[in-house]
Coordinates of C-alpha atoms and ligand atoms in Angstrom, one line a residue:
Chain A
M1 CA 12.0 -1.5 -3.5
P2 CA 10.4 1.1 -4.5
N3 CA 6.5 -0.7 -4.8
D4 CA 3.9 2.3 -5.7
R5 CA 2.2 3.3 -8.3
D6 CA 4.2 5.6 -10.3
Q7 CA 7.1 2.3 -10.9
R8 CA 7.0 0.1 -14.0
L9 CA 8.9 -2.4 -13.0
A10 CA 8.0 -4.6 -9.7
P11 CA 10.0 -4.8 -6.6
M12 CA 12.3 -8.6 -6.1
T13 CA 12.0 -9.0 -10.2
N14 CA 14.9 -11.7 -9.7
L15 CA 16.3 -13.0 -13.1
Q16 CA 19.2 -15.9 -13.2
Q17 CA 22.2 -15.0 -14.9
Y18 CA 21.8 -17.4 -17.4
Y19 CA 18.7 -15.4 -17.7
I20 CA 20.1 -12.1 -19.1
E21 CA 23.1 -13.6 -20.2
Q22 CA 20.6 -15.5 -23.3
F23 CA 19.1 -11.4 -23.2
L24 CA 22.4 -10.4 -24.0
L25 CA 23.1 -12.9 -26.5
D26 CA 19.9 -12.0 -28.2
A27 CA 19.9 -8.6 -28.2
V28 CA 24.1 -9.4 -30.0
A29 CA 21.8 -11.1 -33.0
K30 CA 19.7 -8.4 -33.6
R31 CA 23.2 -6.0 -34.8
D32 CA 24.6 -5.3 -37.9
P33 CA 27.6 -7.8 -37.0
N34 CA 30.4 -6.2 -38.7
L35 CA 29.8 -4.2 -35.4
L36 CA 29.5 -7.0 -32.7
E37 CA 30.8 -10.3 -32.8
V38 CA 30.9 -12.4 -30.0
R39 CA 34.4 -14.7 -30.3
W40 CA 33.3 -18.1 -27.7
G41 CA 35.9 -19.7 -27.0
T42 CA 38.7 -16.7 -27.2
R43 CA 41.2 -16.1 -24.1
V44 CA 42.8 -12.7 -23.1
D45 CA 46.9 -13.1 -22.8
G46 CA 48.1 -10.3 -22.2
L47 CA 48.2 -6.6 -24.6
H48 CA 50.1 -3.2 -25.1
Q49 CA 48.7 0.6 -24.5
G50 CA 50.7 2.6 -28.1
R51 CA 50.0 6.3 -28.3
D52 CA 47.0 5.8 -30.2
G53 CA 45.6 2.7 -29.7
V54 CA 46.0 -0.6 -28.0
V55 CA 47.5 -4.3 -29.1
V56 CA 45.5 -7.0 -27.8
E57 CA 47.1 -10.6 -27.3
L58 CA 44.4 -13.8 -28.1
A59 CA 44.4 -17.2 -27.9
T60 CA 42.0 -20.1 -28.3
D61 CA 43.0 -23.8 -27.6
T62 CA 44.7 -23.9 -31.1
V63 CA 45.2 -20.5 -32.2
S64 CA 46.8 -17.1 -31.5
Y65 CA 47.4 -13.4 -32.8
A66 CA 46.9 -10.0 -31.6
T67 CA 44.4 -7.5 -32.9
E68 CA 43.9 -3.6 -32.6
C69 CA 41.5 -1.6 -30.9
D70 CA 41.1 2.2 -30.3
F71 CA 40.0 1.7 -26.6
L72 CA 39.4 -1.9 -24.2
V73 CA 36.9 -2.4 -22.1
A74 CA 38.1 -4.7 -19.5
C75 CA 35.3 -6.2 -18.0
D76 CA 36.7 -10.0 -17.2
G77 CA 35.3 -10.1 -14.4
A78 CA 36.9 -10.3 -10.1
R79 CA 40.0 -11.7 -11.2
S80 CA 40.3 -9.6 -14.8
R81 CA 43.7 -10.4 -16.8
V82 CA 43.7 -7.1 -18.1
R83 CA 44.0 -5.6 -14.6
Q84 CA 46.6 -8.0 -13.9
A85 CA 48.8 -6.5 -17.6
V86 CA 48.0 -3.2 -16.5
G87 CA 49.6 -3.3 -13.6
L88 CA 46.5 -2.1 -11.4
R89 CA 45.3 -3.7 -8.2
M90 CA 41.8 -3.4 -6.8
N91 CA 42.0 -1.6 -2.8
G92 CA 39.6 -2.1 0.4
T93 CA 38.2 -4.5 2.6
S94 CA 37.8 -7.8 2.3
Y95 CA 35.8 -10.2 5.1
E96 CA 36.0 -13.4 6.3
G97 CA 32.7 -13.9 6.6
R98 CA 32.2 -16.6 4.2
Y99 CA 28.2 -17.6 2.2
V100 CA 27.5 -20.7 1.3
I101 CA 25.2 -19.9 -1.6
V102 CA 22.1 -22.8 -2.7
D103 CA 19.7 -23.0 -5.3
I104 CA 17.0 -25.7 -5.2
E105 CA 14.6 -26.8 -7.1
I106 CA 10.1 -26.5 -5.0
D107 CA 7.6 -25.6 -5.8
L108 CA 6.4 -23.1 -3.7
D109 CA 3.8 -20.9 -3.2
L110 CA 5.2 -18.0 -1.2
P111 CA 5.2 -14.7 -2.0
T112 CA 7.9 -12.9 -3.9
E113 CA 10.0 -11.7 -1.6
R114 CA 13.3 -11.9 0.1
L115 CA 12.7 -14.0 3.8
A116 CA 15.5 -13.3 6.5
W117 CA 16.1 -15.4 9.8
F118 CA 18.6 -14.5 12.5
D119 CA 19.3 -18.1 14.4
P120 CA 16.5 -19.7 14.2
P121 CA 15.9 -22.7 15.7
S122 CA 16.6 -24.8 12.4
N123 CA 20.0 -24.0 11.7
P124 CA 21.1 -22.1 15.4
G125 CA 23.4 -19.8 15.5
R126 CA 23.8 -17.9 10.9
T127 CA 21.2 -15.9 9.4
M128 CA 19.3 -18.1 7.0
L129 CA 18.5 -15.8 3.8
M130 CA 15.8 -17.4 1.4
H131 CA 14.2 -15.8 -1.6
K132 CA 12.3 -16.7 -5.1
Q133 CA 14.0 -16.6 -8.6
P134 CA 11.6 -17.8 -11.7
D135 CA 11.6 -21.2 -12.5
N136 CA 10.3 -23.1 -8.5
I137 CA 14.1 -21.6 -8.3
W138 CA 14.5 -20.4 -4.3
R139 CA 17.7 -19.7 -3.5
L140 CA 18.5 -19.7 0.6
D141 CA 22.0 -18.1 1.6
Y142 CA 23.5 -18.8 4.8
Q143 CA 26.4 -17.5 6.7
L144 CA 29.1 -20.1 7.9
H145 CA 30.0 -20.4 11.7
P146 CA 34.6 -19.9 11.6
T147 CA 35.5 -23.1 12.0
E148 CA 33.5 -25.2 9.2
D149 CA 35.2 -25.1 5.4
S150 CA 34.0 -24.4 2.9
E151 CA 35.4 -26.9 0.7
E152 CA 34.0 -29.5 3.3
M153 CA 30.2 -27.2 3.4
I154 CA 29.4 -26.6 -0.4
R155 CA 29.3 -30.4 -0.4
E156 CA 26.1 -31.9 -1.2
D157 CA 26.3 -34.0 2.3
K158 CA 26.3 -30.7 4.5
V159 CA 24.1 -29.0 1.9
T160 CA 21.4 -31.3 2.7
P161 CA 20.5 -31.8 5.9
V162 CA 21.0 -27.5 6.3
V163 CA 18.2 -27.1 4.2
A164 CA 16.2 -29.7 4.9
A165 CA 16.1 -28.8 8.6
H166 CA 15.5 -25.1 7.5
L167 CA 12.3 -26.2 5.1
E168 CA 10.7 -28.6 7.5
M169 CA 10.8 -25.4 10.1
M170 CA 8.5 -23.7 8.0
G171 CA 6.0 -26.2 7.9
I172 CA 7.0 -27.4 4.4
D173 CA 6.4 -30.9 3.5
R174 CA 6.8 -31.6 -0.9
P175 CA 9.9 -32.4 -2.6
W176 CA 12.6 -30.5 -3.8
R177 CA 16.0 -30.7 -5.8
L178 CA 19.4 -29.4 -4.5
I179 CA 20.7 -27.5 -8.2
W180 CA 23.8 -26.3 -7.4
T181 CA 26.1 -25.0 -4.1
S182 CA 28.8 -22.3 -4.1
M183 CA 30.2 -20.2 -1.3
Y184 CA 31.1 -16.7 -1.0
R185 CA 33.3 -13.7 1.1
A186 CA 31.9 -11.0 1.3
A187 CA 34.4 -8.0 -0.2
A188 CA 34.6 -4.2 -0.9
V189 CA 37.7 -3.3 -3.3
S190 CA 37.6 -1.4 -5.9
L191 CA 40.4 0.6 -8.2
D192 CA 41.5 3.8 -8.0
S193 CA 40.6 5.3 -11.0
Y194 CA 39.1 2.8 -13.8
R195 CA 40.7 4.4 -17.1
S196 CA 44.2 3.6 -17.9
D197 CA 44.9 6.3 -20.8
R198 CA 43.2 3.7 -23.7
V199 CA 41.9 0.3 -21.3
V200 CA 39.2 1.4 -19.9
F201 CA 37.5 -0.9 -16.8
A202 CA 34.1 -1.8 -16.3
G203 CA 31.9 -4.4 -13.9
D204 CA 34.3 -6.7 -11.5
A205 CA 37.0 -6.1 -12.9
A206 CA 36.8 -2.7 -11.6
H207 CA 35.4 -2.6 -7.7
L208 CA 33.3 -5.2 -6.2
V209 CA 30.8 -5.1 -3.4
P210 CA 29.1 -7.5 -1.1
I211 CA 26.6 -9.4 -1.9
F212 CA 24.1 -8.1 0.3
G213 CA 21.7 -5.5 -1.6
V214 CA 22.1 -6.9 -5.0
R215 CA 24.6 -4.9 -6.3
G216 CA 27.2 -6.3 -8.4
L217 CA 25.4 -7.0 -11.7
N218 CA 23.6 -4.1 -11.3
S219 CA 25.9 -1.6 -10.0
G220 CA 27.8 -3.4 -13.4
F221 CA 25.0 -3.3 -16.1
D222 CA 25.3 1.2 -15.1
D223 CA 28.5 0.8 -15.4
A224 CA 27.5 0.1 -19.0
F225 CA 24.7 2.5 -19.8
N226 CA 27.2 5.5 -18.0
L227 CA 30.2 4.3 -19.9
G228 CA 28.4 2.9 -23.5
W229 CA 27.6 6.5 -24.9
K230 CA 30.6 8.3 -23.5
L231 CA 32.4 5.8 -25.7
A232 CA 30.5 6.5 -28.4
S233 CA 30.2 10.0 -28.7
V234 CA 34.0 10.4 -28.6
I235 CA 34.3 7.6 -30.9
A236 CA 31.6 9.7 -33.1
G237 CA 33.7 12.8 -32.8
C238 CA 31.6 14.3 -30.4
S239 CA 33.8 14.2 -26.5
P240 CA 37.1 15.4 -26.3
D241 CA 38.5 11.9 -24.5
T242 CA 38.9 13.2 -21.3
I243 CA 35.2 12.8 -21.1
L244 CA 35.7 9.2 -20.3
D245 CA 37.7 10.1 -17.0
T246 CA 34.1 11.4 -15.7
Y247 CA 33.0 7.9 -16.6
S248 CA 35.6 6.6 -13.9
E249 CA 34.5 10.1 -11.2
E250 CA 31.2 9.0 -11.6
R251 CA 30.6 5.3 -11.5
R252 CA 34.2 5.3 -8.8
R253 CA 31.5 6.9 -6.6
A254 CA 28.6 5.3 -7.1
W255 CA 31.5 2.4 -6.0
E256 CA 32.1 4.8 -2.7
V257 CA 27.3 5.4 -2.0
N258 CA 27.1 1.7 -3.0
V259 CA 29.5 0.2 -0.8
T260 CA 28.2 2.0 2.2
S261 CA 24.5 1.0 1.4
A262 CA 26.2 -2.2 1.5
M263 CA 28.3 -2.5 4.7
K264 CA 24.7 -0.7 6.5
S265 CA 23.0 -4.2 4.9
T266 CA 26.3 -6.8 5.3
E267 CA 27.0 -4.8 9.5
F268 CA 23.3 -5.7 10.4
M269 CA 22.9 -9.8 8.2
A270 CA 26.5 -10.8 10.2
P271 CA 27.9 -8.7 13.1
P272 CA 30.8 -8.3 12.7
S273 CA 31.3 -7.8 16.2
R274 CA 29.1 -7.7 19.8
G275 CA 28.1 -4.9 20.2
Y276 CA 26.9 -5.0 16.0
E277 CA 24.9 -8.8 17.3
L278 CA 23.5 -7.2 20.5
M279 CA 22.3 -4.1 19.6
R280 CA 20.8 -5.9 15.6
D281 CA 18.7 -8.5 18.6
A282 CA 17.4 -5.5 20.3
V283 CA 16.6 -3.7 17.1
L284 CA 14.7 -7.6 16.1
S285 CA 12.8 -7.5 19.6
L286 CA 11.2 -4.1 19.4
A287 CA 10.6 -3.8 15.2
K288 CA 7.8 -5.3 15.1
D289 CA 6.3 -2.6 17.4
H290 CA 8.0 0.7 16.6
P291 CA 7.9 1.4 13.3
A292 CA 10.9 3.9 13.2
I293 CA 13.8 1.2 14.6
A294 CA 12.7 -1.0 12.5
T295 CA 14.1 1.1 9.9
L296 CA 17.1 -0.3 10.7
I297 CA 16.3 -3.4 9.7
D298 CA 16.3 -1.9 5.9
P299 CA 18.5 -4.2 3.4
R300 CA 18.8 -1.2 1.1
Q301 CA 17.7 -2.7 -1.8
S302 CA 20.2 -1.6 -4.8
A303 CA 19.2 1.4 -6.0
P304 CA 20.4 4.1 -9.1
I305 CA 23.0 6.4 -7.9
A306 CA 23.0 10.0 -8.7
Y307 CA 25.9 11.5 -9.6
E308 CA 25.8 14.9 -7.5
G309 CA 28.0 17.6 -8.0
S310 CA 29.7 15.7 -12.0
R311 CA 31.5 18.2 -14.2
L312 CA 28.7 16.9 -16.8
N313 CA 25.8 18.0 -14.5
T314 CA 24.5 22.3 -15.7
V315 CA 23.0 24.1 -12.3
T316 CA 21.3 26.6 -13.9
R317 CA 20.4 30.2 -12.8
D318 CA 16.1 28.3 -11.9
E319 CA 17.8 25.1 -9.8
G320 CA 16.5 27.1 -6.5
S321 CA 14.0 27.3 -7.4
F322 CA 13.1 23.7 -7.7
K323 CA 11.8 22.5 -4.2
T324 CA 11.7 18.4 -4.8
G325 CA 12.1 16.4 -8.8
P326 CA 15.6 15.3 -9.5
R327 CA 18.8 17.2 -9.2
P328 CA 21.0 17.4 -12.0
G329 CA 22.6 14.5 -11.5
S330 CA 19.9 12.2 -10.5
P331 CA 18.5 9.1 -12.1
P332 CA 15.4 9.8 -13.8
L333 CA 12.1 9.3 -11.3
E334 CA 10.0 7.1 -12.6
C335 CA 6.4 8.3 -13.4
P336 CA 3.6 7.0 -15.0
L337 CA 2.6 9.1 -19.2
I338 CA 0.2 8.8 -21.2
V339 CA 1.6 8.7 -25.0
D340 CA -1.2 8.0 -27.8
G341 CA -3.6 6.9 -26.0
K342 CA -1.4 3.6 -23.6
K343 CA 0.1 4.1 -20.4
R344 CA 3.7 4.5 -21.1
Y345 CA 7.0 5.0 -18.4
L346 CA 9.4 8.7 -18.3
T347 CA 12.0 5.5 -18.3
S348 CA 10.8 3.3 -21.9
V349 CA 11.0 6.7 -23.9
L350 CA 13.3 8.6 -22.8
G351 CA 15.9 8.4 -25.9
S352 CA 19.1 6.7 -27.1
D353 CA 20.8 10.5 -27.1
F354 CA 19.6 13.2 -25.0
T355 CA 15.8 13.5 -23.9
L356 CA 14.0 17.2 -23.5
V357 CA 11.3 17.5 -21.6
W358 CA 9.7 20.1 -22.0
S359 CA 6.1 21.2 -19.8
G360 CA 4.3 23.9 -18.7
E361 CA 1.9 26.6 -20.3
G362 CA 2.5 27.6 -24.0
D363 CA 4.8 26.0 -26.6
A364 CA 8.4 25.3 -27.0
P365 CA 9.6 28.0 -29.2
S366 CA 11.7 28.1 -32.1
M367 CA 15.2 29.6 -30.1
V368 CA 15.0 26.1 -28.4
T369 CA 14.3 23.7 -31.6
N370 CA 17.0 25.2 -33.3
E371 CA 19.2 24.4 -31.1
L372 CA 18.1 20.6 -31.1
H373 CA 18.6 20.9 -34.5
C374 CA 23.1 22.1 -34.0
A375 CA 22.2 18.5 -31.4
I376 CA 20.7 17.0 -34.1
N377 CA 23.3 18.3 -36.4
L378 CA 26.3 17.0 -34.7
G379 CA 25.1 13.9 -34.6
L380 CA 23.0 13.3 -32.0
S381 CA 19.6 11.9 -32.2
V382 CA 18.1 14.4 -29.8
I383 CA 14.0 13.4 -28.8
L384 CA 12.1 16.9 -27.4
L385 CA 9.0 15.0 -25.4
T386 CA 6.2 17.3 -25.1
I387 CA 4.2 16.8 -21.3
G388 CA 0.9 18.0 -20.2
A389 CA -0.4 21.2 -21.8
A390 CA 3.0 22.1 -23.7
R391 CA 2.8 21.6 -27.9
L392 CA 5.5 22.1 -30.1
L393 CA 5.0 25.0 -32.7
S394 CA 3.9 23.7 -35.5
G395 CA 6.1 23.6 -38.2
T396 CA 8.7 23.1 -36.1
A397 CA 9.8 19.9 -36.6
G398 CA 11.4 19.7 -39.0
Q399 CA 13.9 15.7 -38.8
L400 CA 13.3 16.5 -35.2
Q401 CA 11.5 13.5 -33.3
T402 CA 9.4 14.5 -31.3
L403 CA 7.0 12.9 -28.5
H404 CA 3.5 14.5 -27.0
A405 CA 2.6 12.8 -23.7
E406 CA -0.6 13.7 -21.5
V407 CA 0.4 13.3 -17.0
V408 CA -1.5 10.6 -15.3
E409 CA -3.6 12.1 -12.3
G410 CA -0.1 15.3 -11.8
R411 CA 2.3 12.9 -11.6
F412 CA 4.3 14.4 -13.3
T413 CA 4.4 17.6 -12.3
E414 CA 4.4 16.9 -8.1
L415 CA 7.2 14.6 -8.7
Y416 CA 9.1 16.9 -10.8
D417 CA 7.8 19.8 -9.0
A418 CA 6.8 21.3 -12.4
A419 CA 4.2 23.6 -11.9
P420 CA 3.9 26.1 -13.4
S421 CA 6.8 25.3 -15.7
A422 CA 9.9 23.2 -16.6
V423 CA 11.8 21.5 -18.9
Y424 CA 14.6 18.4 -18.5
L425 CA 17.5 17.6 -19.8
F426 CA 18.1 13.8 -19.5
R427 CA 21.5 12.4 -20.9
P428 CA 21.5 9.1 -22.9
D429 CA 22.3 7.1 -20.0
G430 CA 18.6 9.3 -18.5
H431 CA 20.3 10.7 -15.7
V432 CA 19.4 14.6 -15.0
C433 CA 22.0 16.8 -16.4
A434 CA 20.5 19.6 -16.1
R435 CA 16.0 21.4 -15.5
W436 CA 15.4 25.0 -15.7
R437 CA 11.7 26.6 -15.7
I438 CA 11.8 29.7 -18.9
M439 CA 15.2 28.8 -21.3
R440 CA 16.5 31.4 -23.3
P441 CA 19.0 31.4 -25.9
G442 CA 22.8 29.8 -26.0
D443 CA 21.0 27.7 -22.6
L444 CA 20.2 23.8 -24.9
S445 CA 22.9 24.1 -26.2
N446 CA 25.9 24.5 -23.3
A447 CA 23.6 22.3 -21.1
I448 CA 24.7 19.9 -24.2
D449 CA 28.3 20.6 -25.1
T450 CA 28.6 20.3 -20.9
A451 CA 27.3 17.5 -20.7
L452 CA 29.3 16.1 -23.8
G453 CA 32.5 17.0 -21.6
C454 CA 32.9 19.8 -24.6
G455 CA 34.1 23.2 -23.0
K456 CA 31.4 26.0 -24.7
A457 CA 29.9 27.1 -27.6
E458 CA 31.3 24.4 -29.9
L459 CA 28.0 22.7 -30.5
S460 CA 27.1 27.2 -31.3
Chain B
M1 CA 7.0 10.6 18.2
S2 CA 10.6 10.2 16.4
V3 CA 12.4 13.3 15.2
W4 CA 15.3 11.7 14.6
S5 CA 16.2 11.5 9.4
R6 CA 17.2 7.8 8.4
D7 CA 21.0 9.3 8.2
E8 CA 20.8 10.3 12.2
R9 CA 19.9 7.6 12.9
E10 CA 21.6 5.0 10.9
R11 CA 24.5 6.9 12.0
A12 CA 23.8 7.0 15.7
Y13 CA 23.2 3.2 15.8
T14 CA 26.4 2.8 14.3
N15 CA 28.1 4.4 16.4
L16 CA 26.0 2.2 20.1
C17 CA 26.8 -1.0 18.1
D18 CA 30.7 0.1 18.1
A19 CA 30.2 1.7 21.1
V20 CA 29.4 -1.9 22.3
T21 CA 31.8 -3.7 21.3
A22 CA 34.7 -0.9 22.2
A23 CA 33.3 -1.3 26.1
G24 CA 33.4 -5.4 25.9
E25 CA 32.2 -7.8 27.0
D26 CA 31.5 -7.9 30.5
K27 CA 31.9 -4.3 30.9
E28 CA 28.7 -3.8 28.3
S29 CA 25.9 -3.7 31.0
L30 CA 27.9 -1.3 32.7
F31 CA 28.2 1.3 29.8
L32 CA 24.6 0.4 28.8
A33 CA 22.8 1.1 32.3
R34 CA 25.9 4.2 31.5
L35 CA 23.9 5.2 28.6
C36 CA 20.4 4.8 30.0
L37 CA 20.9 7.1 32.7
L38 CA 22.7 9.5 31.3
L39 CA 19.7 9.6 28.4
M40 CA 17.4 9.3 31.3
E41 CA 17.9 12.4 32.6
E42 CA 17.9 14.1 29.1
L43 CA 14.7 13.2 28.8
G44 CA 13.4 14.5 31.4
D45 CA 10.2 13.7 32.2
A46 CA 8.7 10.8 34.7
E47 CA 6.1 10.3 33.3
K48 CA 7.4 8.9 30.1
F49 CA 10.1 7.2 31.1
E50 CA 7.8 4.7 33.2
A51 CA 6.3 4.2 29.7
I52 CA 9.5 3.1 27.5
L53 CA 11.0 1.2 31.3
A54 CA 7.5 -1.5 30.3
Q55 CA 8.4 -0.9 27.0
A56 CA 11.4 -2.4 26.4
Q57 CA 10.7 -5.5 29.3
L58 CA 11.1 -7.8 28.8
Q59 CA 8.1 -9.9 28.6
S60 CA 8.1 -13.8 28.4
G61 CA 7.7 -14.1 24.1
K62 CA 8.0 -11.0 23.0
G63 CA 11.3 -9.4 23.0
L64 CA 13.4 -12.0 23.0
S65 CA 16.2 -12.6 19.9
R66 CA 14.7 -16.3 19.0
S67 CA 11.8 -15.6 18.7
A68 CA 12.5 -11.7 16.8
S69 CA 12.0 -13.9 13.4
E70 CA 9.0 -16.8 14.8
Ligands
FAD501 C1 26.5 -15.7 -5.4 C2 26.8 -15.2 -5.9 C3 25.6 -14.6 -6.5 C4 25.4 -12.8 -6.7 N1 23.9 -12.3 -6.6 C5 24.3 -11.1 -7.2 C6 23.1 -10.3 -7.7 O1 21.3 -11.2 -6.6 N2 22.4 -9.5 -7.6 C7 23.2 -8.3 -8.4 O2 23.2 -7.8 -9.2 N3 24.6 -9.1 -8.8 C8 24.9 -10.2 -7.7 N4 25.8 -11.2 -7.8 C9 27.4 -10.2 -8.3 C10 27.3 -10.6 -9.8 O3 27.4 -11.9 -10.2 C11 28.0 -10.1 -11.1 O4 28.7 -8.4 -9.9 C12 28.6 -9.6 -12.2 O5 28.8 -11.0 -12.3 C13 29.7 -9.3 -12.3 O6 29.5 -9.4 -14.5 P1 30.6 -9.3 -15.5 O7 30.1 -8.5 -16.3 O8 30.9 -8.0 -14.2 O9 31.9 -10.0 -14.9 P2 31.5 -12.0 -14.9 O10 30.2 -12.0 -14.4 O11 32.5 -12.5 -13.7 O12 32.1 -11.7 -16.1 C14 33.3 -12.2 -16.4 C15 33.6 -12.6 -18.2 O13 35.2 -12.6 -18.8 C16 35.4 -13.9 -18.8 N5 36.9 -14.0 -19.2 C17 37.2 -13.7 -17.6 N6 39.0 -13.6 -17.6 C18 38.7 -13.7 -19.3 C19 40.2 -13.4 -20.1 N7 41.0 -13.9 -19.5 N8 39.6 -13.6 -21.4 C20 38.4 -13.9 -22.1 N9 37.8 -13.5 -21.1 C21 37.9 -13.9 -19.6 C22 34.8 -14.6 -18.1 O14 34.7 -15.9 -18.5 C23 33.7 -14.2 -17.9 O15 32.4 -15.0 -18.9 C24 26.4 -11.8 -7.5 C25 27.2 -13.1 -7.4 C26 27.5 -14.0 -6.6 C27 29.3 -14.2 -6.7

């Protein structure tokens, strides 16, 4: 995980699901209740897709009713009822290996990192993982032997000796309490397409990845970032509904990349055959003295995936002149900036619609601000961020949202290969969709058009 | 000095794991010995080979899977 001076967030920021759920509910509470409503204790029982909408059958313990919607986003988890109702199946590989997950409460002053023991004396033959969570909660994961019974092995009387032996081996002699246990089996399965007309699938309802690498919920969030703005754009009339197909294309491809990485971690943590086991033991025995061999232990933690080749990207005539920096489709590279005298980070100043980042000598020409105004007239809220020596021509601002940032130790220039000049266009989900050295009339409109999934020239 | 890219190393490693599995437990030593001989010829450097041989040797407390995690 990136852990250098450019980062806003520390690695291994580990939040329990109940925190995330509360944060989501807090965010919902800040919205207009006419637009967003949580209906607790309500079950989806079925649905019908019509030509211009979906009818959803809902039920509480006491009443059943139907409701209509233009689009339905199914995030009803791995056993998705909506997926069954639409008649879709996920394809891929399910693995035999089963893992017990245990949360314990214990006061330890160990550093925040993920620890792994392969075949430890306390629990021979198991791979044990241990990491810190907030509130003095520690998570242990370990694999079950093929002959062990799942139901039995997550019982307190079976879990306690495994944990006790492990803590004893670590030389920890402090009181601890069992909080929660569960069982997990690795699966790498996905729908072929995440869209079925007006029903769109996201999160575990669309795809599952093996647990190693923390890609489950993280990729669900990436789905939401990707889908949210596209759906909004369709409803606002800025995009044709075919942009929803790019959600499926981009996120399905991301799942493939995620699964490849998660598979590599799984093969190392829980070798699927003799060859993997023998080689893994050899790697572990050489890793300390051979940094190159040690790279094979990389747990490949979740990272945002680039949407290379997406049809929402614009590959400009200047693309070839960039040696480094994020290519079209890439997630943003984190980068410190100074805004209004305060240290900020690029990802926290990107707008909720498009952001044009203008850097290098000279002024952002009126040509650019004119085209930005066209985008704003469409209903988009575009931010123009000028960096370093770049300035906005006075009098061009109007209703444009503008922001100026100073570079910190040349980091932007280096990370974005921005010398002598560079202009980056970020989509609402933060991914880069185009970059230039020097812009010409029409460039910006075309790139925004393309990113909105429209044909050419609809903006101008 | 290693000239492998990370991706290349990972791919080669995975192929190696699969090849060990394919050799079968009774033939895996023979397979690995053959691989070493072929790599030795490819290396073609007596001094380097001696150094690598020494590094690969299993000394007590080192190089055993059990002790790697301690
Ligand atoms: C042990 C374990 C550890 C994990 N650790 C991590 C980790 O460290 N990092 C990470 O990123 N991911 C992790 N994951 C994966 C992560 O938990 C899931 O990917 C994530 O919860 C999926 O979110 P979701 O919203 O898509 O689905 P879910 O969290 O499953 O939510 C689905 C929701 O839909 C509701 N629902 C289902 N059916 C219906 C219906 N018919 N009507 C109405 N509502 C319905 C359910 O009640 C539920 O609230 C872990 C998973 C497990 C099992």
